[in-house]
Amino acid sequence: MTEPELRAGEIAAPLPDRKDAHLTFIGRIRTPWSDRSQCPRQGRQDGPECQLVLDPPWEQALAGLEDYETIEVLYWLDRSRRDLVVQNPKHDGRLFGTFALRSPQRPNPIGTAMVRLVSIDGNTVTVRGLDCLDGTPLVDIKPDRCAFSPKALPKAADSTG
Ligand code: SAM
């Protein structure tokens, strides 16, 4: 289900014959959407419930996550082209560089979303706010901030005047 065709004006580049890192997916995401025509372009926190289903041994890594209302989910948009440098996202002739877009078609197709945590039951985290196809591989989960995040600088310290 990878997008096969270039749209008008789109440019694909040959991918380098090199691998720089190795990912291990930590689970899969269950969503109501099996094709792109149904899937939202960006999730909304009042969207439908979706499940992050973790593989062993990652269930233990959820300890403490229940304290957060908003969490960040990183996922691998596995049905994407990875060679587009210029894209025509709306089929309307307007062209944009890949890094000026949040398109799923990118060299390392990582999607991110800030989602609302609904519940955690064993290895399954239920959230609202996703925008990926059913079965999308899960890369990581993080709280929006955590106990060890530095606090924001007070406004006065930001001032250059
Ligand atoms: N929220 C993420 C972000 O901003 O990084 C992803 C945004 S991307 C525009 C969402 C779109 O990616 C969906 O509407 C769908 O067309 C496409 N998509 C969703 N899951 C995908 C997958 N597993 N592989 C390829 N494309 C996917």
Short mmCIF file of C-alpha atoms and ligand atoms in Angstrom, two decimals:
data_model
loop_
_atom_site.label_atom_id
_atom_site.label_comp_id
_atom_site.label_asym_id
_atom_site.label_seq_id
_atom_site.Cartn_x
_atom_site.Cartn_y
_atom_site.Cartn_z
CA MET A 1 0.00 0.00 0.00
CA THR A 2 3.00 2.33 -0.43
CA GLU A 3 2.01 5.32 -2.61
CA PRO A 4 3.28 4.18 -6.00
CA GLU A 5 2.87 7.16 -8.29
CA LEU A 6 4.44 10.59 -8.46
CA ARG A 7 1.95 13.45 -8.68
CA ALA A 8 2.40 16.39 -11.04
CA GLY A 9 5.64 18.24 -10.27
CA GLU A 10 6.82 15.86 -7.57
CA ILE A 11 10.50 14.94 -7.49
CA ALA A 12 11.91 11.68 -6.16
CA ALA A 13 15.61 11.23 -5.44
CA PRO A 14 17.67 8.04 -5.38
CA LEU A 15 18.01 6.90 -1.77
CA PRO A 16 21.56 6.54 -0.42
CA ASP A 17 22.71 2.94 -0.13
CA ARG A 18 23.45 3.32 3.57
CA LYS A 19 21.78 2.51 6.91
CA ASP A 20 22.67 4.66 9.93
CA ALA A 21 20.56 3.27 12.76
CA HIS A 22 18.41 0.34 13.75
CA LEU A 23 14.89 0.66 15.17
CA THR A 24 13.01 -1.95 17.18
CA PHE A 25 9.27 -1.39 17.08
CA ILE A 26 7.73 -1.65 20.55
CA GLY A 27 4.25 -2.65 19.38
CA ARG A 28 1.45 -1.80 16.96
CA ILE A 29 -1.27 0.82 16.89
CA ARG A 30 -4.88 -0.21 16.46
CA THR A 31 -7.03 2.46 14.83
CA PRO A 32 -10.40 2.51 13.01
CA TRP A 33 -8.74 3.42 9.68
CA SER A 34 -7.62 0.87 7.12
CA ASP A 35 -7.05 3.24 4.22
CA ARG A 36 -5.81 6.76 3.76
CA SER A 37 -9.10 8.14 2.50
CA GLN A 38 -10.63 7.58 5.98
CA CYS A 39 -7.61 8.57 8.05
CA PRO A 40 -7.40 12.15 9.42
CA ARG A 41 -4.42 14.23 8.29
CA GLN A 42 -3.80 15.24 11.91
CA GLY A 43 -5.40 13.63 14.94
CA ARG A 44 -7.67 15.52 17.31
CA GLN A 45 -7.84 14.91 21.02
CA ASP A 46 -11.62 14.48 20.70
CA GLY A 47 -11.09 11.85 17.98
CA PRO A 48 -11.90 8.16 18.33
CA GLU A 49 -10.18 5.90 20.84
CA CYS A 50 -7.13 4.07 19.48
CA GLN A 51 -4.94 1.47 21.18
CA LEU A 52 -1.18 1.29 21.55
CA VAL A 53 -0.55 -2.44 21.98
CA LEU A 54 2.93 -3.06 23.36
CA ASP A 55 5.03 -6.16 22.77
CA PRO A 56 6.77 -7.90 25.65
CA PRO A 57 8.81 -6.74 27.56
CA TRP A 58 7.64 -3.14 27.24
CA GLU A 59 4.52 -3.36 29.45
CA GLN A 60 6.71 -2.67 32.52
CA ALA A 61 8.00 0.49 30.85
CA LEU A 62 4.52 2.03 31.23
CA ALA A 63 4.84 2.39 35.02
CA GLY A 64 4.07 6.01 35.97
CA LEU A 65 2.61 6.98 32.61
CA GLU A 66 -0.89 6.90 34.13
CA ASP A 67 -0.08 10.21 35.89
CA TYR A 68 -0.15 12.12 32.58
CA GLU A 69 -3.13 13.45 30.64
CA THR A 70 -1.19 14.22 27.47
CA ILE A 71 1.46 11.97 26.02
CA GLU A 72 3.52 12.00 22.87
CA VAL A 73 3.38 9.01 20.54
CA LEU A 74 5.99 8.32 17.86
CA TYR A 75 5.14 5.89 15.09
CA TRP A 76 6.57 4.58 11.85
CA LEU A 77 4.49 5.48 8.81
CA ASP A 78 5.37 2.19 7.19
CA ARG A 79 3.34 2.57 3.99
CA SER A 80 5.14 5.73 2.85
CA ARG A 81 7.45 6.51 -0.02
CA ARG A 82 10.82 7.56 1.32
CA ASP A 83 12.37 9.15 -1.74
CA LEU A 84 10.32 12.33 -2.27
CA VAL A 85 12.18 15.62 -2.02
CA VAL A 86 9.46 17.83 -3.55
CA GLN A 87 5.78 17.07 -2.99
CA ASN A 88 2.37 18.11 -4.27
CA PRO A 89 0.38 17.21 -1.16
CA LYS A 90 -3.03 18.49 -2.23
CA HIS A 91 -2.89 17.43 -5.91
CA ASP A 92 -3.32 21.12 -6.75
CA GLY A 93 0.01 21.89 -8.36
CA ARG A 94 1.50 23.67 -5.32
CA LEU A 95 4.92 22.19 -4.60
CA PHE A 96 6.69 22.05 -1.24
CA GLY A 97 9.98 20.61 -0.04
CA THR A 98 9.50 17.54 2.11
CA PHE A 99 10.92 19.26 5.20
CA ALA A 100 8.34 22.04 4.88
CA LEU A 101 5.55 19.48 5.32
CA ARG A 102 4.23 17.02 7.89
CA SER A 103 3.57 14.59 5.06
CA PRO A 104 4.02 10.88 5.79
CA GLN A 105 6.24 10.67 2.67
CA ARG A 106 9.70 11.43 4.06
CA PRO A 107 13.11 9.78 4.28
CA ASN A 108 12.55 8.50 7.82
CA PRO A 109 8.75 8.30 8.04
CA ILE A 110 8.32 9.04 11.74
CA GLY A 111 4.92 10.39 12.76
CA THR A 112 4.37 12.18 16.05
CA ALA A 113 1.19 13.14 17.86
CA MET A 114 0.33 14.65 21.23
CA VAL A 115 -2.60 12.52 22.35
CA ARG A 116 -4.95 12.33 25.31
CA LEU A 117 -4.40 9.35 27.59
CA VAL A 118 -7.70 7.55 28.25
CA SER A 119 -6.60 4.40 30.10
CA ILE A 120 -3.90 1.80 30.55
CA ASP A 121 -4.80 -1.87 30.83
CA GLY A 122 -1.85 -4.26 30.93
CA ASN A 123 0.08 -3.85 27.69
CA THR A 124 -2.59 -1.67 26.07
CA VAL A 125 -2.72 2.12 26.23
CA THR A 126 -5.94 3.71 24.99
CA VAL A 127 -5.59 7.25 23.63
CA ARG A 128 -7.44 9.83 21.53
CA GLY A 129 -5.72 12.01 18.94
CA LEU A 130 -4.05 9.69 16.46
CA ASP A 131 -4.02 9.87 12.67
CA CYS A 132 -2.43 6.60 11.52
CA LEU A 133 -3.57 3.50 9.71
CA ASP A 134 -4.50 0.36 11.62
CA GLY A 135 -1.41 -1.76 12.31
CA THR A 136 1.08 1.13 12.17
CA PRO A 137 4.28 0.21 14.06
CA LEU A 138 4.84 1.97 17.38
CA VAL A 139 8.27 3.54 17.91
CA ASP A 140 8.07 5.27 21.31
CA ILE A 141 5.82 6.84 23.98
CA LYS A 142 6.79 9.85 26.11
CA PRO A 143 4.96 12.06 28.61
CA ASP A 144 4.57 15.63 27.35
CA ARG A 145 6.87 16.74 30.17
CA CYS A 146 8.14 14.71 33.08
CA ALA A 147 9.26 15.23 36.66
CA PHE A 148 12.82 15.74 35.46
CA SER A 149 12.09 18.26 32.70
CA PRO A 150 13.53 21.71 33.43
CA LYS A 151 10.89 24.31 34.12
CA ALA A 152 10.34 27.00 31.47
CA LEU A 153 12.51 30.10 31.93
CA PRO A 154 10.70 32.99 33.60
CA LYS A 155 9.64 35.62 31.03
CA ALA A 156 12.18 38.23 32.24
CA ALA A 157 15.08 35.86 31.54
CA ASP A 158 13.92 35.59 27.91
CA SER A 159 14.13 39.33 27.39
CA THR A 160 17.10 40.76 25.49
CA GLY A 161 16.18 44.38 26.34
N1 SAM B 1 0.66 13.41 13.08
C1 SAM B 1 1.77 12.87 12.37
C2 SAM B 1 2.82 13.95 12.18
O1 SAM B 1 2.47 15.12 12.07
O2 SAM B 1 4.01 13.62 12.16
C3 SAM B 1 1.38 12.23 11.04
C4 SAM B 1 0.72 13.19 10.09
S1 SAM B 1 0.51 12.47 8.48
C5 SAM B 1 -0.01 13.90 7.57
C6 SAM B 1 -0.98 11.57 8.67
C7 SAM B 1 -1.33 10.92 7.36
O3 SAM B 1 -0.39 9.89 7.09
C8 SAM B 1 -2.67 10.20 7.37
O4 SAM B 1 -3.72 11.06 7.01
C9 SAM B 1 -2.48 9.12 6.31
O5 SAM B 1 -2.74 9.66 5.02
C10 SAM B 1 -0.99 8.83 6.38
N2 SAM B 1 -0.68 7.59 7.11
C11 SAM B 1 -1.22 7.17 8.27
N3 SAM B 1 -0.68 6.02 8.67
C12 SAM B 1 0.23 5.68 7.73
C13 SAM B 1 1.13 4.60 7.58
N4 SAM B 1 1.20 3.61 8.47
N5 SAM B 1 1.93 4.60 6.49
C14 SAM B 1 1.87 5.60 5.58
N6 SAM B 1 1.03 6.64 5.66
C15 SAM B 1 0.23 6.69 6.73
#
